[in-house]
XYZ file of C-alpha atoms in Angstrom:
693
model
C 24.691 -56.815 39.502
C 24.550 -54.325 42.401
C 21.409 -52.536 43.578
C 22.468 -49.214 42.068
C 22.948 -50.886 38.712
C 19.472 -52.406 38.916
C 17.986 -48.983 39.531
C 19.549 -47.470 36.414
C 17.203 -46.736 33.502
C 17.276 -48.997 30.479
C 19.197 -46.461 28.426
C 22.247 -47.089 30.671
C 22.418 -50.776 29.800
C 24.480 -51.579 26.702
C 22.493 -53.244 23.994
C 23.072 -54.129 20.395
C 21.949 -51.497 17.912
C 19.634 -52.620 15.168
C 19.899 -51.576 11.534
C 19.775 -47.798 11.201
C 19.850 -47.288 14.979
C 22.496 -45.789 17.244
C 23.278 -46.953 20.763
C 21.524 -44.590 23.161
C 23.664 -42.807 25.717
C 22.650 -41.938 29.246
C 20.100 -39.261 30.065
C 20.096 -37.007 33.095
C 18.688 -38.270 36.388
C 19.360 -35.032 38.207
C 15.708 -34.642 39.056
C 15.677 -38.020 40.827
C 12.788 -39.304 38.690
C 12.814 -42.752 37.086
C 11.516 -43.782 33.699
C 8.268 -45.654 33.377
C 8.224 -49.439 33.464
C 7.958 -49.614 29.708
C 11.536 -48.302 29.306
C 13.156 -51.198 31.291
C 14.202 -54.264 29.344
C 13.497 -56.651 32.227
C 11.120 -56.850 35.163
C 10.384 -53.716 37.180
C 13.045 -53.228 39.936
C 11.917 -53.663 43.538
C 11.259 -50.573 45.620
C 13.447 -51.804 48.594
C 16.552 -51.796 46.401
C 16.583 -47.964 46.579
C 18.915 -48.005 49.561
C 21.439 -45.475 50.786
C 24.085 -46.962 48.533
C 21.790 -46.698 45.527
C 21.009 -43.111 46.468
C 24.707 -42.350 46.601
C 25.172 -44.035 43.273
C 22.200 -42.110 41.880
C 23.674 -38.848 43.251
C 26.951 -39.671 41.526
C 25.152 -40.250 38.265
C 23.315 -36.982 38.743
C 26.621 -35.139 39.099
C 27.986 -36.806 35.992
C 24.858 -35.986 34.018
C 24.839 -32.376 35.190
C 28.469 -32.049 34.159
C 27.654 -33.521 30.779
C 24.736 -31.098 30.500
C 27.068 -28.162 31.220
C 29.464 -29.326 28.514
C 26.639 -29.746 26.002
C 25.304 -26.275 26.856
C 28.746 -24.785 26.261
C 28.933 -26.621 22.964
C 25.481 -25.403 21.951
C 26.440 -21.839 22.910
C 29.433 -22.163 20.604
C 27.125 -23.343 17.843
C 24.844 -20.357 18.489
C 27.795 -17.969 18.345
C 29.134 -19.483 15.150
C 26.029 -20.258 13.147
C 22.666 -19.627 14.781
C 20.249 -18.656 12.000
C 20.089 -14.890 11.821
C 23.021 -14.027 14.091
C 25.647 -14.232 11.339
C 23.821 -11.454 9.480
C 24.761 -9.065 12.293
C 28.482 -9.617 11.722
C 30.126 -6.524 10.251
C 31.693 -6.482 6.779
C 33.810 -3.735 5.138
C 31.923 -0.964 3.326
C 33.277 -2.344 0.027
C 31.322 -5.582 0.710
C 27.919 -3.917 1.171
C 25.405 -4.030 -1.687
C 22.136 -2.069 -1.572
C 19.597 -3.047 -4.237
C 15.869 -3.132 -4.911
C 13.559 -5.165 -7.139
C 11.443 -3.256 -9.670
C 8.887 -4.660 -12.109
C 5.382 -4.326 -13.486
C 2.607 -5.633 -11.233
C 2.408 -9.458 -11.022
C 5.754 -10.151 -12.719
C 7.109 -12.077 -9.719
C 8.950 -9.552 -7.506
C 7.696 -10.930 -4.190
C 8.321 -14.551 -5.232
C 11.891 -13.669 -6.246
C 12.425 -11.857 -2.924
C 11.170 -14.977 -1.084
C 13.677 -17.174 -2.921
C 16.583 -14.774 -2.220
C 15.711 -14.812 1.498
C 15.462 -18.597 1.436
C 18.707 -19.275 -0.450
C 20.768 -16.940 1.753
C 19.363 -18.576 4.903
C 17.770 -15.313 6.029
C 14.462 -17.099 6.596
C 14.317 -20.719 7.718
C 12.184 -23.236 5.830
C 9.840 -23.727 8.808
C 9.099 -19.971 8.866
C 8.784 -19.595 5.102
C 5.489 -18.594 3.522
C 4.521 -17.047 0.194
C 4.947 -13.255 -0.092
C 7.041 -13.337 3.092
C 7.833 -9.604 3.015
C 4.188 -8.646 2.408
C 3.176 -8.471 6.056
C -0.235 -6.806 5.608
C -3.347 -8.998 5.355
C -4.540 -6.688 2.602
C -1.431 -7.438 0.518
C -1.924 -11.178 0.882
C -5.633 -11.060 0.037
C -5.129 -9.002 -3.119
C -1.795 -10.597 -4.089
C -0.112 -7.198 -4.560
C 2.670 -5.327 -2.774
C 1.518 -2.045 -1.228
C 4.450 -1.087 1.029
C 8.191 -1.227 0.362
C 9.926 -3.717 2.685
C 13.625 -3.985 3.595
C 15.619 -7.131 4.447
C 19.309 -7.688 5.232
C 20.952 -10.859 3.887
C 24.426 -12.382 4.215
C 25.933 -14.060 1.164
C 29.369 -15.678 0.836
C 31.075 -15.662 -2.586
C 34.601 -17.109 -2.948
C 34.865 -17.319 0.873
C 34.256 -13.551 1.172
C 31.123 -12.523 3.138
C 28.887 -9.798 1.670
C 26.023 -7.862 3.243
C 23.070 -7.525 0.837
C 20.320 -5.025 1.694
C 17.189 -5.793 -0.332
C 14.244 -3.399 -0.666
C 11.133 -4.971 -2.249
C 8.882 -2.445 -4.023
C 5.245 -2.276 -5.229
C 4.479 -2.652 -8.943
C 1.223 -0.714 -9.388
C 1.362 2.770 -10.887
C -0.527 4.187 -7.857
C 2.415 3.287 -5.588
C 5.218 4.701 -7.753
C 6.097 7.091 -4.894
C 7.079 4.050 -2.797
C 9.333 2.910 -5.667
C 11.049 6.309 -5.991
C 11.809 6.332 -2.233
C 13.363 2.883 -2.292
C 15.470 3.716 -5.365
C 17.021 6.691 -3.538
C 18.357 4.300 -0.858
C 20.055 1.925 -3.342
C 22.976 1.677 -5.800
C 21.456 -0.978 -8.028
C 18.180 -2.560 -9.128
C 16.972 -5.924 -10.379
C 14.605 -5.268 -13.299
C 12.260 -8.269 -13.364
C 10.298 -8.937 -16.576
C 7.838 -11.779 -17.117
C 9.261 -13.981 -19.913
C 5.730 -14.762 -21.152
C 4.207 -11.242 -21.043
C 7.191 -9.089 -21.954
C 7.740 -5.388 -21.316
C 4.707 -3.668 -19.760
C 3.889 -0.007 -19.137
C 5.020 0.075 -15.503
C 8.263 -1.702 -16.472
C 9.170 1.353 -18.544
C 8.135 3.822 -15.847
C 10.237 2.064 -13.196
C 13.271 1.831 -15.510
C 13.153 5.575 -16.132
C 12.960 6.185 -12.349
C 16.016 3.950 -11.839
C 17.979 5.708 -14.601
C 17.179 9.106 -13.046
C 18.796 7.835 -9.822
C 21.898 6.536 -11.725
C 21.383 2.956 -10.611
C 23.084 -0.123 -12.052
C 20.268 -2.157 -13.640
C 20.453 -5.966 -13.849
C 17.794 -7.357 -16.255
C 16.140 -10.585 -15.050
C 13.762 -12.685 -17.169
C 11.414 -14.446 -14.748
C 8.913 -17.331 -15.203
C 10.964 -19.162 -17.857
C 9.340 -22.419 -16.659
C 5.934 -21.404 -18.092
C 4.866 -23.139 -21.326
C 4.286 -19.768 -23.039
C 7.633 -18.254 -22.004
C 9.693 -16.668 -24.798
C 12.862 -15.373 -23.091
C 14.729 -14.645 -26.345
C 11.854 -12.587 -27.774
C 11.415 -10.664 -24.489
C 15.186 -9.995 -24.311
C 15.077 -8.485 -27.816
C 11.993 -6.487 -26.795
C 13.854 -5.070 -23.770
C 16.805 -4.066 -25.949
C 14.541 -2.377 -28.526
C 12.146 -0.602 -26.144
C 14.279 0.163 -23.089
C 17.727 0.208 -24.688
C 19.335 -2.088 -22.081
C 22.048 -4.551 -23.050
C 20.336 -7.899 -22.441
C 23.207 -10.137 -23.579
C 23.918 -10.800 -19.883
C 20.245 -10.919 -18.819
C 19.643 -13.664 -16.248
C 16.975 -16.222 -17.051
C 15.292 -17.539 -13.934
C 12.178 -19.025 -12.426
C 11.613 -17.703 -8.918
C 8.901 -20.294 -8.284
C 11.118 -23.252 -9.227
C 14.343 -21.734 -7.825
C 16.146 -21.698 -11.211
C 18.907 -19.078 -11.631
C 18.661 -17.614 -8.100
C 22.363 -18.233 -7.290
C 23.318 -16.521 -10.552
C 21.260 -13.473 -9.532
C 23.045 -13.291 -6.162
C 26.444 -13.538 -7.865
C 25.477 -10.723 -10.276
C 24.364 -8.512 -7.368
C 27.802 -8.912 -5.771
C 29.853 -8.485 -8.971
C 27.837 -5.840 -10.865
C 26.273 -3.510 -8.284
C 28.815 -0.968 -6.915
C 29.366 -0.607 -3.144
C 28.436 2.657 -1.373
C 31.064 5.400 -1.077
C 33.145 5.072 2.100
C 32.522 8.329 3.997
C 32.687 6.831 7.486
C 34.831 9.718 8.834
C 32.292 12.403 7.849
C 29.564 13.670 10.232
C 26.516 11.421 10.368
C 23.895 11.851 7.657
C 21.132 9.240 7.352
C 18.148 9.392 5.001
C 14.711 8.359 6.359
C 13.010 6.350 3.613
C 10.090 4.924 5.609
C 8.508 4.987 9.062
C 5.505 3.709 10.985
C 3.834 4.282 14.347
C 4.090 1.648 17.096
C 1.616 2.195 19.972
C 4.236 1.059 22.544
C 7.512 2.446 21.150
C 6.286 5.516 19.240
C 7.547 6.354 15.748
C 9.895 3.710 14.298
C 12.139 5.125 11.553
C 13.698 3.138 8.670
C 16.844 4.829 7.363
C 19.949 4.337 5.262
C 23.283 5.676 6.589
C 24.823 7.828 3.837
C 27.765 9.348 5.804
C 29.378 8.579 9.171
C 28.016 6.109 11.723
C 25.426 5.942 14.487
C 25.648 4.108 17.818
C 23.007 3.062 20.318
C 22.507 5.846 22.897
C 23.712 8.682 20.603
C 21.869 11.997 20.791
C 20.484 12.567 17.284
C 18.975 15.570 15.515
C 16.310 15.638 12.769
C 17.401 18.423 10.434
C 14.011 19.245 8.845
C 11.839 19.158 11.978
C 14.580 20.545 14.296
C 13.865 17.967 17.018
C 16.463 15.985 18.999
C 16.171 12.569 20.668
C 18.330 9.781 22.106
C 18.663 6.660 19.947
C 17.326 4.146 22.511
C 17.429 1.251 20.065
C 18.994 0.747 16.641
C 19.055 -2.387 14.550
C 18.743 -4.021 11.162
C 15.753 -5.511 9.317
C 16.515 -9.116 8.533
C 13.570 -9.181 7.777
C 12.459 -8.974 11.419
C 14.001 -6.283 13.610
C 17.355 -7.353 15.176
C 19.182 -5.002 17.557
C 22.798 -3.939 16.965
C 25.135 -1.483 18.714
C 26.324 0.435 15.634
C 25.411 1.111 12.002
C 27.843 2.710 9.562
C 28.036 3.926 5.946
C 25.889 1.997 3.468
C 23.930 0.050 6.065
C 20.127 0.061 6.227
C 18.417 -0.181 9.603
C 15.720 1.054 11.963
C 15.711 3.468 14.887
C 13.500 3.761 17.967
C 13.858 6.912 20.085
C 10.502 7.176 21.933
C 9.240 9.685 19.335
C 5.603 10.342 20.220
C 4.774 13.103 17.743
C 4.321 11.814 14.186
C 5.394 15.197 12.759
C 8.912 14.988 14.259
C 10.275 12.251 11.974
C 8.985 12.591 8.418
C 10.014 10.551 5.399
C 12.847 12.335 3.517
C 14.275 14.001 6.658
C 18.006 13.744 7.467
C 19.297 12.339 10.776
C 22.591 13.724 12.141
C 24.381 13.874 15.516
C 23.232 16.609 17.881
C 26.810 17.470 18.927
C 28.487 17.087 15.511
C 25.919 18.207 12.973
C 26.312 17.814 9.219
C 26.790 21.010 7.201
C 23.830 20.291 4.893
C 20.910 17.899 4.792
C 20.377 15.247 2.112
C 18.172 16.154 -0.878
C 15.274 14.059 0.467
C 12.260 13.325 -1.724
C 10.141 15.368 -4.046
C 6.670 15.998 -2.602
C 4.044 13.629 -4.004
C 1.333 15.421 -6.006
C -2.152 14.031 -5.276
C -4.163 13.218 -8.409
C -7.512 12.064 -6.999
C -9.493 13.624 -4.146
C -12.428 12.407 -2.080
C -14.089 13.175 1.225
C -13.746 10.767 4.163
C -16.407 11.115 6.866
C -16.961 8.936 9.960
C -20.442 7.362 10.095
C -20.433 8.091 13.833
C -19.641 11.807 14.364
C -17.927 10.956 17.694
C -15.177 9.167 15.760
C -13.858 12.393 14.161
C -10.848 12.745 16.595
C -9.991 9.055 16.049
C -10.113 9.583 12.261
C -7.725 12.557 12.539
C -5.245 10.554 14.659
C -5.513 7.576 12.311
C -4.804 9.738 9.235
C -1.755 11.305 10.926
C -0.336 7.883 11.809
C -1.129 6.466 8.376
C 0.520 9.477 6.688
C 3.699 8.564 8.573
C 3.624 5.174 6.841
C 2.269 6.481 3.520
C 3.912 9.808 2.664
C 1.845 10.238 -0.541
C -1.375 10.710 1.477
C -2.556 14.318 1.927
C -5.573 15.497 3.943
C -7.278 18.634 5.266
C -10.436 19.156 7.387
C -13.771 19.526 5.598
C -17.353 20.149 6.740
C -20.486 18.904 5.007
C -24.075 19.862 5.842
C -25.125 16.259 5.176
C -22.291 14.250 6.703
C -20.815 16.555 9.353
C -17.079 16.833 10.033
C -14.562 14.886 7.961
C -11.457 15.247 5.804
C -10.762 16.010 2.159
C -8.037 13.514 1.208
C -5.684 13.446 -1.786
C -4.391 10.208 -3.336
C -2.151 9.155 -6.212
C -4.891 7.067 -7.816
C -8.085 5.080 -7.308
C -6.340 1.955 -5.989
C -4.396 4.125 -3.524
C -7.713 5.632 -2.358
C -9.291 2.191 -1.945
C -6.299 0.819 -0.004
C -6.167 3.832 2.374
C -9.895 3.545 3.123
C -9.579 -0.184 3.802
C -6.492 0.277 6.022
C -8.283 2.955 8.075
C -11.245 0.649 8.605
C -9.148 -2.454 9.427
C -6.206 -1.073 11.382
C -8.033 1.694 13.282
C -11.570 0.193 13.573
C -13.307 3.124 11.867
C -16.538 3.048 9.844
C -16.281 5.555 6.991
C -18.329 7.123 4.212
C -16.372 7.975 1.050
C -17.611 10.598 -1.394
C -17.216 10.231 -5.156
C -13.601 10.757 -6.329
C -12.870 14.135 -7.902
C -9.877 16.108 -9.173
C -8.552 19.633 -8.575
C -9.922 22.212 -11.005
C -8.313 25.576 -11.633
C -10.777 28.490 -11.865
C -9.828 31.753 -13.616
C -11.922 34.464 -11.956
C -13.187 37.637 -13.642
C -11.005 39.790 -11.353
C -7.820 37.954 -12.470
C -7.490 35.616 -9.467
C -6.775 31.916 -9.938
C -8.467 29.548 -7.475
C -7.765 25.818 -7.106
C -10.987 23.984 -6.327
C -11.298 20.311 -5.374
C -14.795 20.622 -3.892
C -17.776 21.628 -6.101
C -19.290 23.660 -3.249
C -16.244 26.011 -3.348
C -16.708 26.842 -7.056
C -17.395 30.607 -7.602
C -20.695 31.745 -9.132
C -20.892 31.716 -12.989
C -20.775 35.534 -13.097
C -17.544 35.650 -11.099
C -15.564 33.127 -13.156
C -14.101 33.507 -16.616
C -13.113 29.880 -17.313
C -12.433 26.511 -15.661
C -9.311 24.439 -16.358
C -9.010 20.725 -15.611
C -5.923 18.498 -15.205
C -4.855 16.418 -18.219
C -2.720 13.285 -18.169
C -0.641 11.599 -20.821
C -1.566 7.941 -20.875
C 0.416 5.201 -22.594
C -1.345 1.902 -23.258
C 0.597 -1.193 -24.341
C -1.660 -3.726 -26.035
C -1.650 -6.688 -28.443
C -2.460 -5.434 -31.964
C -5.924 -7.099 -32.149
C -7.275 -4.808 -29.384
C -6.102 -1.477 -30.853
C -9.570 -0.598 -32.216
C -11.429 -1.121 -28.930
C -8.845 0.947 -26.991
C -9.061 3.799 -29.517
C -12.829 3.739 -29.074
C -12.377 3.918 -25.279
C -10.007 6.882 -25.656
C -12.477 8.795 -27.843
C -15.365 8.114 -25.443
C -13.368 9.638 -22.588
C -12.685 12.921 -24.435
C -9.157 11.724 -25.197
C -6.878 13.391 -27.730
C -4.971 10.874 -29.841
C -1.213 11.581 -29.997
C 0.623 8.656 -31.573
C 0.723 4.927 -32.113
C 3.901 2.837 -32.377
C 4.407 -0.832 -33.055
C 7.055 -1.752 -30.490
C 7.172 -5.326 -31.802
C 5.387 -7.151 -34.573
C 2.402 -8.028 -32.356
C 2.382 -5.276 -29.708
C 1.544 -1.608 -30.063
C 1.834 1.474 -27.885
C -1.076 3.964 -27.930
C -0.535 7.429 -26.469
C -3.492 9.653 -25.585
C -3.918 12.847 -23.620
C -7.186 12.896 -21.728
C -8.758 14.630 -18.695
C -7.856 13.089 -15.357
C -11.529 13.290 -14.331
C -12.343 10.789 -17.115
C -9.692 8.395 -15.834
C -10.557 8.341 -12.129
C -13.701 6.341 -12.799
C -13.672 2.874 -14.305
C -11.115 3.570 -17.046
C -8.670 0.899 -15.876
C -11.465 -1.700 -15.520
C -12.672 -0.915 -19.041
C -9.115 -1.172 -20.382
C -8.722 -4.651 -18.889
C -12.152 -5.931 -19.919
C -11.849 -4.725 -23.530
C -8.446 -6.402 -23.960
C -9.184 -9.573 -21.912
C -6.565 -8.457 -19.380
C -3.652 -8.245 -21.854
C -3.219 -4.449 -21.984
C -1.352 -2.345 -19.423
C -1.192 1.393 -18.851
C 0.955 4.076 -17.288
C 0.087 7.753 -16.941
C 1.768 11.026 -16.012
C 0.425 14.531 -15.346
C 0.955 16.990 -18.225
C -0.787 20.181 -17.029
C -4.075 22.091 -16.964
C -6.242 22.904 -19.987
C -9.401 24.941 -20.386
C -12.562 22.844 -20.802
C -16.293 23.443 -21.113
C -17.174 22.464 -17.539
C -20.315 23.253 -15.553
C -21.443 22.815 -11.969
C -24.394 20.441 -11.697
C -26.606 21.263 -8.683
C -29.351 19.099 -7.231
C -32.414 20.870 -5.770
C -34.969 19.099 -3.579
C -38.173 21.050 -2.989
C -36.424 24.166 -4.319
C -33.532 23.874 -1.827
C -30.002 23.145 -3.223
C -28.286 20.117 -1.639
C -24.560 20.990 -1.667
C -23.141 17.499 -0.929
C -24.743 16.199 -4.138
C -23.268 18.934 -6.362
C -20.668 17.873 -8.906
C -18.515 19.380 -11.669
C -19.085 17.710 -15.044
C -18.407 18.353 -18.711
C -21.285 20.116 -20.470
C -21.843 17.157 -22.835
C -22.339 14.742 -19.925
C -24.440 17.010 -17.688
C -27.840 15.683 -18.882
C -26.939 11.991 -18.441
C -25.532 12.540 -14.937
C -28.471 14.786 -13.921
C -31.073 12.296 -15.168
C -29.415 9.402 -13.289
C -29.184 11.416 -10.042
C -32.822 12.575 -10.047
C -34.153 9.085 -10.808
C -32.101 7.555 -8.005
C -33.161 10.204 -5.483
C -36.824 9.638 -6.365
C -36.399 5.995 -5.285
C -34.547 6.829 -2.072
C -36.278 9.880 -0.544
C -39.337 8.937 1.585
C -42.667 10.400 0.460
C -44.062 13.410 2.343
C -47.526 14.881 2.836
C -46.823 17.241 -0.065
C -45.440 16.910 -3.579
C -41.617 17.168 -3.816
C -39.881 18.249 -7.039
C -36.323 16.843 -7.518
C -34.350 18.857 -10.072
C -30.869 18.778 -11.582
C -29.806 22.304 -12.538
C -26.950 23.976 -14.396
C -27.022 27.542 -13.099
C -30.703 28.540 -13.169
C -31.619 26.131 -15.990
C -33.303 22.832 -15.009
C -31.976 20.028 -17.235
C -33.579 16.977 -15.546
C -36.535 16.705 -13.191
C -38.528 14.121 -11.279
C -41.314 14.608 -8.756
C -42.238 12.609 -5.699
C -46.028 12.479 -5.315
C -47.617 13.382 -1.976
C -49.155 10.984 0.505
C -52.888 11.872 0.221
C -55.535 11.489 2.845
C -58.883 10.497 1.374
C -60.958 13.522 2.451
C -63.965 12.324 0.415
C -64.391 9.120 2.385
C -67.069 10.686 4.655
C -69.161 11.811 1.658
C -71.701 9.081 0.853
C -73.182 11.082 -1.955
C -74.650 14.523 -2.160
C -73.755 17.502 -4.281
C -70.412 17.746 -6.157
C -69.823 21.236 -4.720
C -69.399 19.673 -1.263
C -66.608 17.409 -2.593
C -64.915 20.280 -4.441
C -64.904 22.332 -1.255
C -63.152 19.535 0.685
C -60.555 18.997 -2.081
C -59.859 22.759 -2.309
C -59.342 22.928 1.454
C -56.904 19.978 1.253
C -54.952 21.610 -1.626
C -54.550 24.831 0.379
C -53.218 22.850 3.330
C -50.737 21.024 1.088
C -49.566 24.342 -0.393
C -49.013 25.825 3.072
C -47.221 22.629 4.182
C -44.922 22.752 1.139
C -44.008 26.378 1.896
C -42.942 25.641 5.481
C -42.001 21.960 5.221
C -38.430 20.666 4.999
C -37.343 17.476 3.305
C -34.811 15.433 5.249
C -32.601 13.418 2.917
C -31.712 10.185 4.766
C -28.081 9.111 5.166
C -28.745 5.956 3.109
C -29.844 8.138 0.199
C -26.593 10.116 0.313
C -24.531 6.943 0.370
C -26.480 5.392 -2.512
C -26.203 8.572 -4.604
C -22.452 8.749 -3.916
C -22.122 5.163 -5.186
C -24.163 6.130 -8.238
C -21.957 9.183 -8.876
C -18.903 6.921 -8.864
C -20.541 4.684 -11.493
C -21.879 7.490 -13.709
C -18.748 9.651 -13.539
């Protein structure tokens, strides 16, 4: 054997392959490095054998290995071009092969799990990257196990050797995020209606179906969780036919967790959901259905192309805001952002154009070309009507500008959020914010604190009251401090909601009792099946913004569900409850309550304040008043100095003189003294108001 052969690594020597092993082929020696001694089958080769001839031989091997490496790189490039995960989803398909759909369901019926399985089966997400609730990218969503934001994902699916592009939009299920659902429905032609095969039709199932029908979507019923022991798919299918009126003879039975029936769902999406209309020759019109703020790239817009096409570098025009930009980057969401050169009719994608002002690209706006503008904009979205209001104040007053910027950026991502500046004598500068519900309020507060590092105080939730003044004016009032004096107002109206509760029949009595306690007006009761009933009440929104939902769940052991809608304003016997400390009204603690509840709320507030306000050198009366009438009162006794300590005896008149002098001093001190209510007291009373209200 020659010297060059001796210097070759072990992998170059032919050897017999054992069971289950392949013969190893040569590796590259281009770097000139040798393997360790452990890789040689025989004794370690001598150093002097590395002669000029061996070097030449080694150089020759290096050339061969480099050539082989070039060939393998070319082959791998071909593999990348043909089938690298993700790249095939960027390949264009005809407009007739595009399907836009969303998933709608009641909360916790398995939407996110089904979306995960669709992404997995179509190869959109690789197994190594897969995790539960893949599209829920907020920590808050994962912690609570709910979907808060709609998420889009592009998938590629091949049926009968024909490739299809499927654009999925996953939606939230809670009633407080119904605005997110309505926005996603407007960007689709079809919807998967997911119903839990063990729980059946719930309140939000109905609400979402009606939203889908309003948008003329093709609805595909899906019965999920059929693997559960308590699943009754046949009963639930009948229930859906009776309550919703959908034909469930072709309903798909599946288990998203176990992967049963997922292929059938994909086939139904392709065969039953219609493609978008082909208007590729028309001027560009694209509907913005979501957006968010990126600190490096500015506003990132999610849109669906309705007419025409858009290319990277095009000069675009936002029809509502009147601003124009260059489309620096366009792409698709699959589910991560992937850049493309062009998007056309029916496709869903994102756009980055270095938009720094959050007001320039609002949800519902229409994008068109600057040079070839569309004749009219798309209908957009109906403005969300806030139901619940509260004040948000920074604990540190210096954070007020940061809070304003954070709210503007968050409003870009959450179009249902409304806010306006507000000033409080106790808490300084802040904002009066409007939300769709209590959960929405809680989520916004938590997102502000987590994503923007703010520390906030939240006032008790309230609603908008309508005040009919004596001079004929009508004032909308969401803050008790803005309520006109009793002599200037004729009546106060409060918002009412129609609430539908679906419950098993054994809990009907406890829910009726809850409705009566909350000043509810009973409307009707229907047995939708043999064991489930629907209760409909109309009750004041102010009674529902407290712990109504918690009470509903606890009284029915979690089996009941609810859905509500605004029905209008009605006149009620409402009063403004003021809190006076040492004769001075404290505006931040004022609240609007029903006359029947005024005493209970007033008593609770005065007792709590007595515990929280530090004692002074003089007696402090704490009073809850309706107008000029005091309905609840507590007093904080004074800190007394023992002025009799120097008297070791003597006449009683001497002691009386000292006590009289002390009383006069206390009286003078009370007249000029001011009571400072500490911040902790305000926060504790606000928490108490939330509980009592």
